[in-house]
Structure formats: structure tokens, C-alpha cells
Coordinates of C-alpha atoms and ligand atoms in Angstrom, one line a residue:
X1 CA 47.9 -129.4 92.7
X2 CA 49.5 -131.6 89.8
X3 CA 46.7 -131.7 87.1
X4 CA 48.0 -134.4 85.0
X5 CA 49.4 -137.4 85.8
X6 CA 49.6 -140.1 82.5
X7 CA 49.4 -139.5 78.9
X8 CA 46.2 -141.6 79.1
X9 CA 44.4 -139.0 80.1
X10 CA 45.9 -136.0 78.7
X11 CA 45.4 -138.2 75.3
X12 CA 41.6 -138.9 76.2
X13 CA 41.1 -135.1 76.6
X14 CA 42.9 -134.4 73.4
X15 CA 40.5 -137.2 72.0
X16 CA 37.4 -136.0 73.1
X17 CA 38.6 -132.5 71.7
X18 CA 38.4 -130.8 75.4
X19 CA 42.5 -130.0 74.9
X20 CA 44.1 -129.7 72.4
X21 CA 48.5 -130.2 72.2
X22 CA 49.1 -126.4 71.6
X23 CA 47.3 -125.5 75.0
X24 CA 48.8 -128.2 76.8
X25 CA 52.3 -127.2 76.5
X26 CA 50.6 -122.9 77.1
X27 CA 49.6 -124.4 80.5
X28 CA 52.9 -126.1 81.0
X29 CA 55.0 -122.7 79.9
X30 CA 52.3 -120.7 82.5
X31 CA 53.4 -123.2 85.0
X32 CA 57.3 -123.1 84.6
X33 CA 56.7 -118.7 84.3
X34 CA 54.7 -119.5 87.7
X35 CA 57.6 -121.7 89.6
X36 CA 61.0 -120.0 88.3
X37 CA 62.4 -119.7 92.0
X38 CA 62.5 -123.4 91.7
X39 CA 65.4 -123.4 89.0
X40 CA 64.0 -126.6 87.4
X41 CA 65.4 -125.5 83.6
X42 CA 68.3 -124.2 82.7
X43 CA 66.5 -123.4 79.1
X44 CA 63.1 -123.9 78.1
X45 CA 62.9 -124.2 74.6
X46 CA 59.7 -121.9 73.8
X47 CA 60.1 -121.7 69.9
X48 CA 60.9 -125.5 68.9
X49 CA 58.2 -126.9 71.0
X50 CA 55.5 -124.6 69.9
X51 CA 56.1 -126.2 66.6
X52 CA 56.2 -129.4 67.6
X53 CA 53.0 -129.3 69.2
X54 CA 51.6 -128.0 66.3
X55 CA 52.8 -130.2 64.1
X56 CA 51.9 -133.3 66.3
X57 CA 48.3 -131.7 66.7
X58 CA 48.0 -131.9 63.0
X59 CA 48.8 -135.4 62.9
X60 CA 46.8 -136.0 65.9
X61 CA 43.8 -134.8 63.8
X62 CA 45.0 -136.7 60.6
X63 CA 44.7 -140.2 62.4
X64 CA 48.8 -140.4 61.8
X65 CA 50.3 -139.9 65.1
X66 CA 52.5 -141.5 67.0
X67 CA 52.4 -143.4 71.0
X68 CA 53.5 -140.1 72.4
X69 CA 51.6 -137.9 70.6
X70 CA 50.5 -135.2 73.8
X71 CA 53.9 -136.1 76.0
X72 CA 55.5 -133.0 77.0
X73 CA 58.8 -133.9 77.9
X74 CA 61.8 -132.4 79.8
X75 CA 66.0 -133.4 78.9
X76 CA 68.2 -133.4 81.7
X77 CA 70.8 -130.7 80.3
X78 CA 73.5 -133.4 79.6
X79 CA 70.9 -135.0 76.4
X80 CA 71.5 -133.7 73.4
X81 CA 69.2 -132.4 71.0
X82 CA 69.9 -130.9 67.8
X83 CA 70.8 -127.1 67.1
X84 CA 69.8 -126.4 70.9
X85 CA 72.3 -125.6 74.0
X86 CA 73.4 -128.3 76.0
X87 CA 75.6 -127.8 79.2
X88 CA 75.5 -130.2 81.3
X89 CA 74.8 -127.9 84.0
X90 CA 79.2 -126.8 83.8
X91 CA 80.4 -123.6 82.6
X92 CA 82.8 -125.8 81.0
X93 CA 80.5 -126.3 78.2
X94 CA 78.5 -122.9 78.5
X95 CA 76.8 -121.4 74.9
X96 CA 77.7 -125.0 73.4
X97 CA 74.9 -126.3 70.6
X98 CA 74.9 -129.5 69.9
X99 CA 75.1 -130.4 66.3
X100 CA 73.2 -134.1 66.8
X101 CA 71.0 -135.2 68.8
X102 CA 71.0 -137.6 71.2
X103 CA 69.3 -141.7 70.1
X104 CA 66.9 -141.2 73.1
X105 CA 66.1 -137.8 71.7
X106 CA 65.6 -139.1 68.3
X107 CA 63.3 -141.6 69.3
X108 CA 60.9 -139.0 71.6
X109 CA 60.5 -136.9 68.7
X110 CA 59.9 -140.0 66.1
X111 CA 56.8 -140.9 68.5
X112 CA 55.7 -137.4 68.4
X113 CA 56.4 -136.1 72.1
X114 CA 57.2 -132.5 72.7
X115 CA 60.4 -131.5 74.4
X116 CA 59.8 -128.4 76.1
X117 CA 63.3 -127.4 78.0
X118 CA 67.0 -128.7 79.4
X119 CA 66.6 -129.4 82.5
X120 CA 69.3 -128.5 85.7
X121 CA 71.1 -131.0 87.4
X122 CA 74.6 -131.4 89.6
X123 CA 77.8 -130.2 87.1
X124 CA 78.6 -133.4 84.6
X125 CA 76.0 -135.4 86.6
X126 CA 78.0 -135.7 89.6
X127 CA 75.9 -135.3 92.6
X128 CA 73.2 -136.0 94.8
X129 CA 72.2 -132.6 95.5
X130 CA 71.8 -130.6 92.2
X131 CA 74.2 -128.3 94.7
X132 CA 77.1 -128.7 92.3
X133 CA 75.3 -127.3 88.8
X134 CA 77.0 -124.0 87.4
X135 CA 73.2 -122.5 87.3
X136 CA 72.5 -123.1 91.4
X137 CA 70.7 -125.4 93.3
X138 CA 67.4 -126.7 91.9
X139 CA 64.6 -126.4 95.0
X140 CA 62.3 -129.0 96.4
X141 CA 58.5 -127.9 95.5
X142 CA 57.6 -129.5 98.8
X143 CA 59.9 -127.5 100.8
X144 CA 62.1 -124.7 98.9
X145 CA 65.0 -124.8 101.6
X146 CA 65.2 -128.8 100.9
X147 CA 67.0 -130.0 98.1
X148 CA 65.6 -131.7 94.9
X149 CA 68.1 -134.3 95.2
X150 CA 70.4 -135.3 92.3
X151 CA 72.0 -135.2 89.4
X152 CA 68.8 -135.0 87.9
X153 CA 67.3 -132.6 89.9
X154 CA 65.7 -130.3 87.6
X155 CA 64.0 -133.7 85.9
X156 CA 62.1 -134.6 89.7
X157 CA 61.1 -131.0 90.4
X158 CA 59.8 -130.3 86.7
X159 CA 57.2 -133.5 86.9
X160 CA 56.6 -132.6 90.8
X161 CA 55.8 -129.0 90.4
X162 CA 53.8 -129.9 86.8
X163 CA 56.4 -128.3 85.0
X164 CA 55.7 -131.0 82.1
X165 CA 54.4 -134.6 82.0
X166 CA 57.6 -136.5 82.5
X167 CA 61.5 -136.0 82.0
X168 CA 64.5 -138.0 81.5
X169 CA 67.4 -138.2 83.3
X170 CA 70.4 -140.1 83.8
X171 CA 71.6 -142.7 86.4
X172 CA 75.1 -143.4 87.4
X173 CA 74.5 -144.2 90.9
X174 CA 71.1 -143.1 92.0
X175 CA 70.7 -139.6 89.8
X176 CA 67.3 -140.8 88.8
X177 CA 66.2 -142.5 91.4
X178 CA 67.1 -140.6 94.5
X179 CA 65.8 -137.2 92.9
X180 CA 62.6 -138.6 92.1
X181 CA 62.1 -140.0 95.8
X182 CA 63.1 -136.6 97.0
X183 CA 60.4 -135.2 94.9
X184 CA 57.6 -138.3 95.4
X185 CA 57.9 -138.9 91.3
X186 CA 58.7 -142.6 89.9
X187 CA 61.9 -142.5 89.0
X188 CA 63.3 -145.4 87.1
X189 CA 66.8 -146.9 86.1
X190 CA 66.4 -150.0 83.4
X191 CA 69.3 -152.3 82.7
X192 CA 72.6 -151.2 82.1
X193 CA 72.3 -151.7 78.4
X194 CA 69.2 -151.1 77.8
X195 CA 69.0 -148.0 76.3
X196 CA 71.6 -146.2 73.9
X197 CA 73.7 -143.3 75.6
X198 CA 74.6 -141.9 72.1
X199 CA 74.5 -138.1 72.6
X200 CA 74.5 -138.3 76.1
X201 CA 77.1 -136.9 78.3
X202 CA 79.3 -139.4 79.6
X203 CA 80.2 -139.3 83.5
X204 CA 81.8 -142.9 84.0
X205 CA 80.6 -145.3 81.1
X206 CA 80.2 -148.3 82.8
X207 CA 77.6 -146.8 85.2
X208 CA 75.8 -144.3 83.2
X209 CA 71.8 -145.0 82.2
X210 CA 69.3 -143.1 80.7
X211 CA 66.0 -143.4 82.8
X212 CA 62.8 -141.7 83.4
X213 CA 60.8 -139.7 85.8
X214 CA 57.2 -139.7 85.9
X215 CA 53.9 -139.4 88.0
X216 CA 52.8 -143.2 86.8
X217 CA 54.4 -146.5 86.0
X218 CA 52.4 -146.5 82.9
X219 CA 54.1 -143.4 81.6
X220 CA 57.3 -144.9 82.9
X221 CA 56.8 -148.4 81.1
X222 CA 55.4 -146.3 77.5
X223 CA 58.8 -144.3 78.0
X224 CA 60.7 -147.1 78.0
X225 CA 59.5 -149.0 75.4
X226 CA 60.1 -146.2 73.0
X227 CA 63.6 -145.7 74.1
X228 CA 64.9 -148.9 74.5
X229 CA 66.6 -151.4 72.0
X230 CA 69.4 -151.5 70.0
X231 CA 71.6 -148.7 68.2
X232 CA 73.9 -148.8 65.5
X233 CA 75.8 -146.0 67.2
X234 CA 76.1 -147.3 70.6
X235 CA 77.8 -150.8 71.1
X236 CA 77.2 -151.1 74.7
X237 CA 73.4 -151.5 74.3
X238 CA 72.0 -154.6 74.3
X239 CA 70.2 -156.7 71.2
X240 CA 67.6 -158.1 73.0
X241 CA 64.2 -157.5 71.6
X242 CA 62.1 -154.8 73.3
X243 CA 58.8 -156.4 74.8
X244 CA 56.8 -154.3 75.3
X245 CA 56.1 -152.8 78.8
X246 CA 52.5 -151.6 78.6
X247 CA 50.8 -155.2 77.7
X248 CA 53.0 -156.2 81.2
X249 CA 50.7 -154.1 83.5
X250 CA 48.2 -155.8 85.0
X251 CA 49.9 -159.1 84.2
X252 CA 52.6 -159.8 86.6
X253 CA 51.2 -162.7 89.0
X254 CA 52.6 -163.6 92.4
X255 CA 56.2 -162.7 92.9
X256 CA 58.9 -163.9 95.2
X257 CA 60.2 -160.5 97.2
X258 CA 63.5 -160.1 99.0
X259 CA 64.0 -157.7 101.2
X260 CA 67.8 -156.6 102.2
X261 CA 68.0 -156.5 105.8
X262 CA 70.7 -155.0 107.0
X263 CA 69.1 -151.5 105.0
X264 CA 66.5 -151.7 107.3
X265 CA 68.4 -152.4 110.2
X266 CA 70.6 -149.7 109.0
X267 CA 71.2 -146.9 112.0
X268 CA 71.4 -144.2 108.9
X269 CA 67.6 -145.2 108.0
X270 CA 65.3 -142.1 108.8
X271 CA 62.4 -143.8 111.1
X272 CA 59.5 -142.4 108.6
X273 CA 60.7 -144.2 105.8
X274 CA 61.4 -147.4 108.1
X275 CA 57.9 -147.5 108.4
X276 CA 56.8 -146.8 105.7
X277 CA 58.8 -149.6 104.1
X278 CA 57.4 -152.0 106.8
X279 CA 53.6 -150.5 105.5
X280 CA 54.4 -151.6 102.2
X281 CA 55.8 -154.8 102.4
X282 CA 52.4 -155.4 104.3
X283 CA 50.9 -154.2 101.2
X284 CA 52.8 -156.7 99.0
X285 CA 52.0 -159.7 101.1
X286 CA 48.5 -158.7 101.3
X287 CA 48.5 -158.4 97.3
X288 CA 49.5 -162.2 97.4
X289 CA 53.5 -162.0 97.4
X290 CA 55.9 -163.7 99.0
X291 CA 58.4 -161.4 101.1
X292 CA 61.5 -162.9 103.0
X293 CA 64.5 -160.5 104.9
X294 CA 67.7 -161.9 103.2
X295 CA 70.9 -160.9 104.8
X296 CA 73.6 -158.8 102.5
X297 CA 76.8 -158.4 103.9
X298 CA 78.7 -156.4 101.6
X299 CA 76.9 -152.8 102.3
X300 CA 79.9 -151.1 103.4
X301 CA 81.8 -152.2 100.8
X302 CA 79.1 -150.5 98.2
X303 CA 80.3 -146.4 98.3
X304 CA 84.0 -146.9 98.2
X305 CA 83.9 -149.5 95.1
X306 CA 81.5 -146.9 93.3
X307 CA 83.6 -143.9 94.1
X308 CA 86.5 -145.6 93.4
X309 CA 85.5 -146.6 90.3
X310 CA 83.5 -144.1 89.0
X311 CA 85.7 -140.9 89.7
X312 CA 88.5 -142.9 87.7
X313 CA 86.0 -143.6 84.8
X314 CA 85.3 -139.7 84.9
X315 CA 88.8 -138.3 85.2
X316 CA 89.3 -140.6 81.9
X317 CA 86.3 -139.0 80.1
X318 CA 86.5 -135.7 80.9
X319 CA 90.1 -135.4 79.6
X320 CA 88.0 -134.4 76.4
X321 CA 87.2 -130.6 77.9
X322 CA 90.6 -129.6 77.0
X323 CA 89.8 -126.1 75.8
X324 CA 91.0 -127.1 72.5
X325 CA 88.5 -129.5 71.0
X326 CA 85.1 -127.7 72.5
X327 CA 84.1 -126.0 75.5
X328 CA 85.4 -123.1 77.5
X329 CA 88.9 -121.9 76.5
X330 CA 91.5 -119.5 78.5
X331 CA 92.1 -116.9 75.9
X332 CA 95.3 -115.6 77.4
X333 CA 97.5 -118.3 78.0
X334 CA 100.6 -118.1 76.2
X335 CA 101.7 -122.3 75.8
X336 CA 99.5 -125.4 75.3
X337 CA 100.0 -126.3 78.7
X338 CA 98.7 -123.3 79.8
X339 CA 95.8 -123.4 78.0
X340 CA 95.1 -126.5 79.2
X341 CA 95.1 -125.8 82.6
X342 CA 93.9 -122.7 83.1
X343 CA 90.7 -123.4 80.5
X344 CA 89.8 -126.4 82.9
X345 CA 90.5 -125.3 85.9
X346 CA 88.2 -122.4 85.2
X347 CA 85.9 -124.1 83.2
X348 CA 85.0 -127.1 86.2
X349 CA 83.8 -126.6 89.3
X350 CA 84.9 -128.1 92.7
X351 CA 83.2 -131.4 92.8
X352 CA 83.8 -131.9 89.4
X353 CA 88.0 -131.2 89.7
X354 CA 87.8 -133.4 93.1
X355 CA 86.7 -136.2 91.2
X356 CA 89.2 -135.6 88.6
X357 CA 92.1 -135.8 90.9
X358 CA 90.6 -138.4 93.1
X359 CA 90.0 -140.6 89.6
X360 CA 93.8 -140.1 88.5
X361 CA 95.0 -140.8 91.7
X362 CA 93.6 -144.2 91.8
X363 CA 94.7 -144.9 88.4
X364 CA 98.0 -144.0 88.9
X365 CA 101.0 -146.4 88.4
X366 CA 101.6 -146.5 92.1
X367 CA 98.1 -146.7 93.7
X368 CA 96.4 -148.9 90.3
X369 CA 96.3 -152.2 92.2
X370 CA 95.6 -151.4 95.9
X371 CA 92.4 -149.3 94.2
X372 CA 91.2 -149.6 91.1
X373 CA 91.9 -153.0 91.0
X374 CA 90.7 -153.8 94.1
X375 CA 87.4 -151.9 93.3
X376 CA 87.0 -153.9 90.7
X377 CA 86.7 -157.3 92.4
X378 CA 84.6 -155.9 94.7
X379 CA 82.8 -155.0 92.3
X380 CA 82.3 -158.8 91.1
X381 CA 81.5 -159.8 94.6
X382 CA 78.9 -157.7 94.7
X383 CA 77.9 -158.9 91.1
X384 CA 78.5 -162.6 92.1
X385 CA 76.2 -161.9 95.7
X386 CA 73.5 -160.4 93.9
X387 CA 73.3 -162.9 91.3
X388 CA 72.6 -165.4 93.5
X389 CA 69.9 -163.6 95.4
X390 CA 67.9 -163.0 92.2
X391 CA 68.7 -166.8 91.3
X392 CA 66.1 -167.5 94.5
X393 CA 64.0 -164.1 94.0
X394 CA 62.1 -162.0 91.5
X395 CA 62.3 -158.5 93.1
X396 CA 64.4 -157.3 96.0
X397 CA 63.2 -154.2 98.4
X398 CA 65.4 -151.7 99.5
X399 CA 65.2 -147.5 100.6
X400 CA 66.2 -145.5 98.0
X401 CA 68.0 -142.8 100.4
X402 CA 68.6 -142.8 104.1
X403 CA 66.6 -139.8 104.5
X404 CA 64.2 -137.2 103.2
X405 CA 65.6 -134.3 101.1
X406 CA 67.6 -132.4 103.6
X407 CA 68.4 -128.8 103.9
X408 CA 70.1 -126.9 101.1
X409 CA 73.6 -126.5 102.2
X410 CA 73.0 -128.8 104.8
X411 CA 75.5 -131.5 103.5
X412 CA 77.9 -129.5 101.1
X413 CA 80.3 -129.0 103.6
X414 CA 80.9 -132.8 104.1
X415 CA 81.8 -135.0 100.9
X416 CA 81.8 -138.2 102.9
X417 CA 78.0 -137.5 104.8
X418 CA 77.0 -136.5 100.7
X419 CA 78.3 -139.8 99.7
X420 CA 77.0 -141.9 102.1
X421 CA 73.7 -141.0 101.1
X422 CA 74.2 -143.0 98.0
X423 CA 74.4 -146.3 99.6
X424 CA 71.0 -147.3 98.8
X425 CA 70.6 -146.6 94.9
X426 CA 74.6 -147.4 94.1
X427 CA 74.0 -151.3 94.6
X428 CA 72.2 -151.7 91.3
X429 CA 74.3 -149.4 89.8
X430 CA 77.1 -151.5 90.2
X431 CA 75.9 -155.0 89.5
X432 CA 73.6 -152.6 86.2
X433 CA 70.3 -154.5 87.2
X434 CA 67.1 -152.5 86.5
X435 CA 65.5 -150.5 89.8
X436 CA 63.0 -148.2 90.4
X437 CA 61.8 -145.8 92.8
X438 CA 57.9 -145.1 94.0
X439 CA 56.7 -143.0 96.2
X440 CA 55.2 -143.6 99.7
X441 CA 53.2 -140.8 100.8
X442 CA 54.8 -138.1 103.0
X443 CA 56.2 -137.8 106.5
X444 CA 54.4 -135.3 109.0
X445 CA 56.5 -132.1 107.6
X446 CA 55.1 -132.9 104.1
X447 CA 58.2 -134.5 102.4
X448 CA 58.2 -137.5 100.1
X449 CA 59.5 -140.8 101.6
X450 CA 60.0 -144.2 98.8
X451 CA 61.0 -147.6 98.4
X452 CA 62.9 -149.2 95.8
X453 CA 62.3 -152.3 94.0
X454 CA 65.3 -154.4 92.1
X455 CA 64.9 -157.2 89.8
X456 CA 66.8 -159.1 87.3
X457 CA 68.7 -158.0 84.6
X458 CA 66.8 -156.9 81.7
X459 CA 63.2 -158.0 83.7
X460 CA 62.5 -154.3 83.8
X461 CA 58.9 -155.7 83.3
X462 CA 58.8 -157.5 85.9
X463 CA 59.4 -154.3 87.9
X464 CA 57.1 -152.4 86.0
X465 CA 53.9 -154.8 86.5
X466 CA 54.7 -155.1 90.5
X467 CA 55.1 -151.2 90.8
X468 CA 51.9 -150.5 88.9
X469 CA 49.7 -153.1 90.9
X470 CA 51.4 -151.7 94.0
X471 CA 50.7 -148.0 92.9
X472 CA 47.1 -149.2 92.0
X473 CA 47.2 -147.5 88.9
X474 CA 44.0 -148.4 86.4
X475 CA 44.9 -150.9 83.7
X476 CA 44.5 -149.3 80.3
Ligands
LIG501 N1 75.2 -139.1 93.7 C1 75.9 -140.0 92.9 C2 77.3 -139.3 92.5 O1 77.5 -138.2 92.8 C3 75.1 -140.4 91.7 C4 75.3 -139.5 90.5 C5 74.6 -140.0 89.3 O2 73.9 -141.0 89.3 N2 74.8 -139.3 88.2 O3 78.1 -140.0 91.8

């Protein structure tokens, strides 16, 4: 049974002296000793975060510490933090330590959280499994044979199986939000821009966002409040002030709701979370909302511009992993060619080298415009569509995945069944409007079913306040 499930109330026990930050994070390392078969971390980083805590529990005494002083936090393993591993879940970059950390990482340890372990996911983020990571599969606490979902599998299981408070992750097409509805976690994606991705892995750079998994929205919207804002080393994050998230709860009045209807028309929809979408928007309208169906027509257009797009972006920036710069290296190769291709063909796994050659493919001189190209308007159509919905609404509902988690191995096999499963999540992915994912309850065998919500860009709050009133979370 989770025991925690804000820093408002692990920082009420620390207050009132019944806890204290070194025997939180004992019960959190008792817990991951307790739940190894789930293969949530790929490191847990036992010495640094025992001095953190300390230190922060000093401070904590001292009347000096800061907004997430008692947050023990897990990285997805393609963050960076300074003098530890970082892998990406690839034996390309196996035994690597970073020598910088991440912005995001910089800015949980200058509000005093403590970052307790890398955390598994798919190889280089590409996934919706955590099938693909060099390190095996991450399991589902709900149902060990079921997936965690992915890429940032180990992130969901770690706050589902009380691993630690929260986690980040990343989110190129879904990897935050479709692991943390497999796992019944928030799991939430802000604007593309929003955050800085200095020191994070890239996958395909016009996609990738940091976001957050957590049990509440109000750990979600304090998460995001830290992280967000501008940063000198990342250009592609946005100058807009920060407001800040935590006054929004509790103050988000009536809201115009769209909902897309051809996702809930859509054969692939597992019945369960049907319903449970229909129970919900019930829910909003009895909360005072307005909800109307709104017709998109461009679903089937959604997977092939993101795979099109993306697997070029990531063939581009994983030229890096050369075996010359960093990362594994072929020690007997006799010519640079050589060494190239035999350090990076050992060093990636399949789904990573499929992506690779799909991505160069579609870039190449013959196949540029009849692909990439054409991906690329789409992708403005889609922009152009959704734009004009959110002219007319303030939030727009839609499942985050087609189904519960499914069977480990279940899927593997087929790349196109895998990839379909993204259709949900990869819509504000490519148009980079904020989305989250809350959880619904579970379906008779026990497994997590969600809905997503979708606003404007950069009206993350706005998402926020309607997901906490919806959650019925206290206002603090
Ligand atoms: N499942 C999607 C993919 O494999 C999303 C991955 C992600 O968001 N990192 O590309």
C-alpha cells in the first residue's frame, strides 16, 4: 500500500518531528531492496543521497530550506547528474559518468530534493514498453507479466510501487504519459519549451520534454514550478515568466472541455477505459464544465508524421555515439570505418539501429520530399487543426493509450501494433501543447485505466487546476 502520496504531508510529518529526511529516504531504500524483481533502477545512488538528506535535514532544522526540502526523487537514466553514471538505458553508453549535470537536475538539488537513483527506461528513450532498455524490461507492480509502459518506465513503477515520492522522465511522444497511466501515477508533459533539456539526452529535439510523474497534481504542479523557466544554456526554452502552479489549485473556474470524438469512437479503444472516460466526463459536467464531442479528422495521419519525423531527428543525433568521442568503442578494428561500425553496431540495440536506418532513409536525397517533407506539413495541419480547436476550448479530452498495459512480450514482435499504441499521447507531442495524464481507477483484473487532458500552449495551469479539482485533491 503506497504510504505517501504529496510532499505536503511527508513535510507536515517532518514538521511535527514524527520523520525525519534521513528515515524517509531508509524506508524508501527498504522499499526498492523489497521490489528489485521490478527492475525500476538501473542505479540507486545509496551514498550521495544519504548526504543529501542529511544535509537538507540540517537546514530543515535551521529554518533555511528550500520548497523541496523532503522530496525524494528518481532521474530517468538519460538526466544527467554530476560525477554519477548515466546510460540511457544503452550499452552504448555503459560505465559513462557524467561530468555536468543536467538544468532540471540543478534546480531539484537547489530546492533541496533528494535524488535517490537513475531510473530504467526503453534504450535512448525510444519505446513504449521499457522492452527495448539494455538492463530488461521494467514490470508493472499491478501485474508483473504486464509492462510498465514507456520510455520512462522505471519513473511510473518507482512512484507506483513507493519506490520514492516522484520521478522525472522524458516525453517525446507519450514516454511520460503513457507509463504513468500504465502504472495509475499522474504523469505530465508541459509545453514544448517549457523546461530546459540541458543535460538531457536528446532522442529527436523537436519533440523531447522533460515532465513529471507523481501520485498528486500538487506534487506535479510544485515540480514544475521549480523546473521551469529560462536557461542560459538551452535556447529552445521559452522566456516566459514562471507563474506559479501551486496558487492555481483551487482556482481554475468553469472551463470549456472538448472532447475528440473519433478517439472514443475509435475500434482500438479498450471498452474499460471507454467507460471510464464517459464516467468522467459526467464528473466534469457535474463539477460545472462545459463538455462538447468535436470531430478530428486527422488521427491516422498522427503515427506516420511522428515516426517519420522523429526517427529522422534521432538518426541525426545519435551520429554523436561514434565510438570515438564517448561511449562504447570496438577495440579491434583496424580503420576508422571500422571502428565506427562495429562500435555502433554493438553498442545499439535493435529498436534503436531500426530507427537509425528508418531516420536516414527518409532523409535521404531521394526519399527527402515524398517523407520528411511531407511529414512536416502534416505536421502544420495538425498544428493549424488544433489551434483552432483551442481557439473555441480551454481543455481537450482524450485516452492516453488504447489499452491497459499488456503482456510483456506481448507486442515486441510487431513494430506497427507497438506503434500504434501511441496514437493517443503523440497528438500533443507534435503540435508541443502541455498534456497530462490521471488516473481512473482500475478495470476488474486490477490494472490502471486514465484520461488525458490537453490545453493551450504554455496554460499548463490551466491543466493543473482542472486535474486537481477533478482528482479532489485538498487545497493547501
Ligand atoms: N513510444 C514513443 C516512441 O517510441 C514515445 C517515446 C518517448 O516519448 N520517448 O517513440
Amino acid at each position: 500500500m503506497k504510504k505517501y502520496n504529496s510532499l505536503a504531508e511527508i513535510q507536515s510529518l517532518i514538521g511535527q518531528k514524527k520523520l525525519s529526511l534521513p528515515e524517509l529516504l531508509d524506508y524508501y531504500f527498504k522499499q526498492i531492496a523489497g521490489n528489485e524483481h521490478l527492475n525500476a533502477f538501473n542505479e540507486v545512488f545509496f551514498y550521495s543521497a544519504a548526504e543529501q538528506a542529511r544535509l537538507v535535514q540540517e537546514k530543515i532544522e535551521k529554518g533555511t530550506a528550500g520548497k523541496l526540502a523532503g522530496m525524494v526523487i528518481g532521474l530517468k537514466d538519460n538526466i544527467s547528474y554530476k560525477d554519477h553514471k548515466v546510460s540511457a538505458s544503452s550499452r552504448m553508453l555503459e560505465g559513462f559518468v557524467s561530468p555536468y549535470s543536467a538544468t532540471v537536475t540543478e534546480r531539484l538539488l537547489a530546492e533541496d530534493a533528494v535524488i535517490i537513483g537513475r531510473l530504467n527506461c526503453d534504450e535512448f528513450a525510444m519505446g513504449g514498453s521499457n522492452e527495448t532498455s539494455y538492463y530488461g524490461p521494467v514490470k508493472n507492480a499491478a501485474d508483473t507479466e504486464r509492462v510498465a509502459g514507456g520510455s520512462s518506465g522505471g519513473s511510473a513503477v518507482a512512484v507506483q510501487a513507493d519506490l520514492c515520492l516522484s520521478a522525472l522522465g522524458t516525453d517525446t511522444g507519450g514516454s511520460v504519459r503513457q507509463p504513468a497511466a500504465f502504472c495509475g501515477n499522474v504523469g505530465f508533459k508541459p509545453t514544448y519549451g517549457r523546461i530546459s533539456r540541458y543535460g538531457v539526452i536528446a532522442y529527436a529535439s523537436s519533440f523531447d520534454q522533460v515532465g513529471t510523474i507523481t501520485s498528486s497534481v500538487s506534487d506535479a504542479a510544485l515540480l514544475l514550478e521549480v523546473l521551469a523557466g529560462a536557461d542560459d544554456y538551452d535556447s529552445t526554452v521559452s522566456k516566459l515568466p514562471v507563474p506559479s502552479y501551486s496558487d492555481a489549485l483551487g482556482h481554475g473556474g468553469k472551463k470549456k472541455i472538448a472532447v475528440l470524438k473519433e478517439t472514443l469512437e475509435s475500434e482500438a479503444l479498450d471498452p474499460d477505459i471507454k467507460t471510464a472516460i464517459l464516467k468522467a466526463i459526467d464528473l466534469f459536467r457535474a463539477q460545472g464544465h462545459t463538455v462538447e464531442y468535436v470531430s478530428f479528422d486527422l488521427l491516422d495521419y498522427l503515427v506516420p508524421a511522428y515516426y517519420v519525423l522523429t526517427t529522422a531527428e534521432a538518426s541525426s543525433n545519435l551520429s554523436r555515439y561514434d565510438g570515438v568521442h564517448y561511449g562504447h568503442r570496438n577495440l579491434e578494428a583496424t580503420s576508422l570505418n571500422e571502428l565506427y561500425k562495429r562500435s555502433r553496431a554493438e553498442g545499439f540495440g535493435e529498436e534503436v539501429k531500426k530507427r537509425i536506418l528508418l531516420g536516414t532513409f527518409v532523409l535521404s536525397a531521394g526519399y527527402y520530399d515524398a517523407y520528411y517533407q511531407k511529414a512536416q506539413q502534416v505536421r502544420q495541419l495538425i498544428r493549424e487543426k488544433m489551434e483552432q480547436m483551442l481557439d473555441s476550448f480551454d481543455v481537450i479530452i482524450a485516452p492516453v493509450t488504447p489499452t491497459p498495459a499488456f503482456k510483456i512480450g506481448e507486442n515486441m514482435h510487431d513494430p506497427l501494433v507497438m506503434y500504434m499504441a501511441d496514437i493517443f499521447t503523440v497528438l500533443a507531442s507534435l503540435t508541443g501543447i502541455p498534456a497530462v495524464a490521471l488516473p481512473l481507477g482500475n478495470n476488474a483484473g486490477g490494472l490502471p485505466l486514465s484520461i488525458q487532458l490537453m490545453a493551450r500552449h504554455f496554460h499548463e495551469e490551466v491543466l493543473l487546476s482542472l486535474a486537481h479539482e477533478f482528482l479532489n485533491e485538498p487545497v493547501i
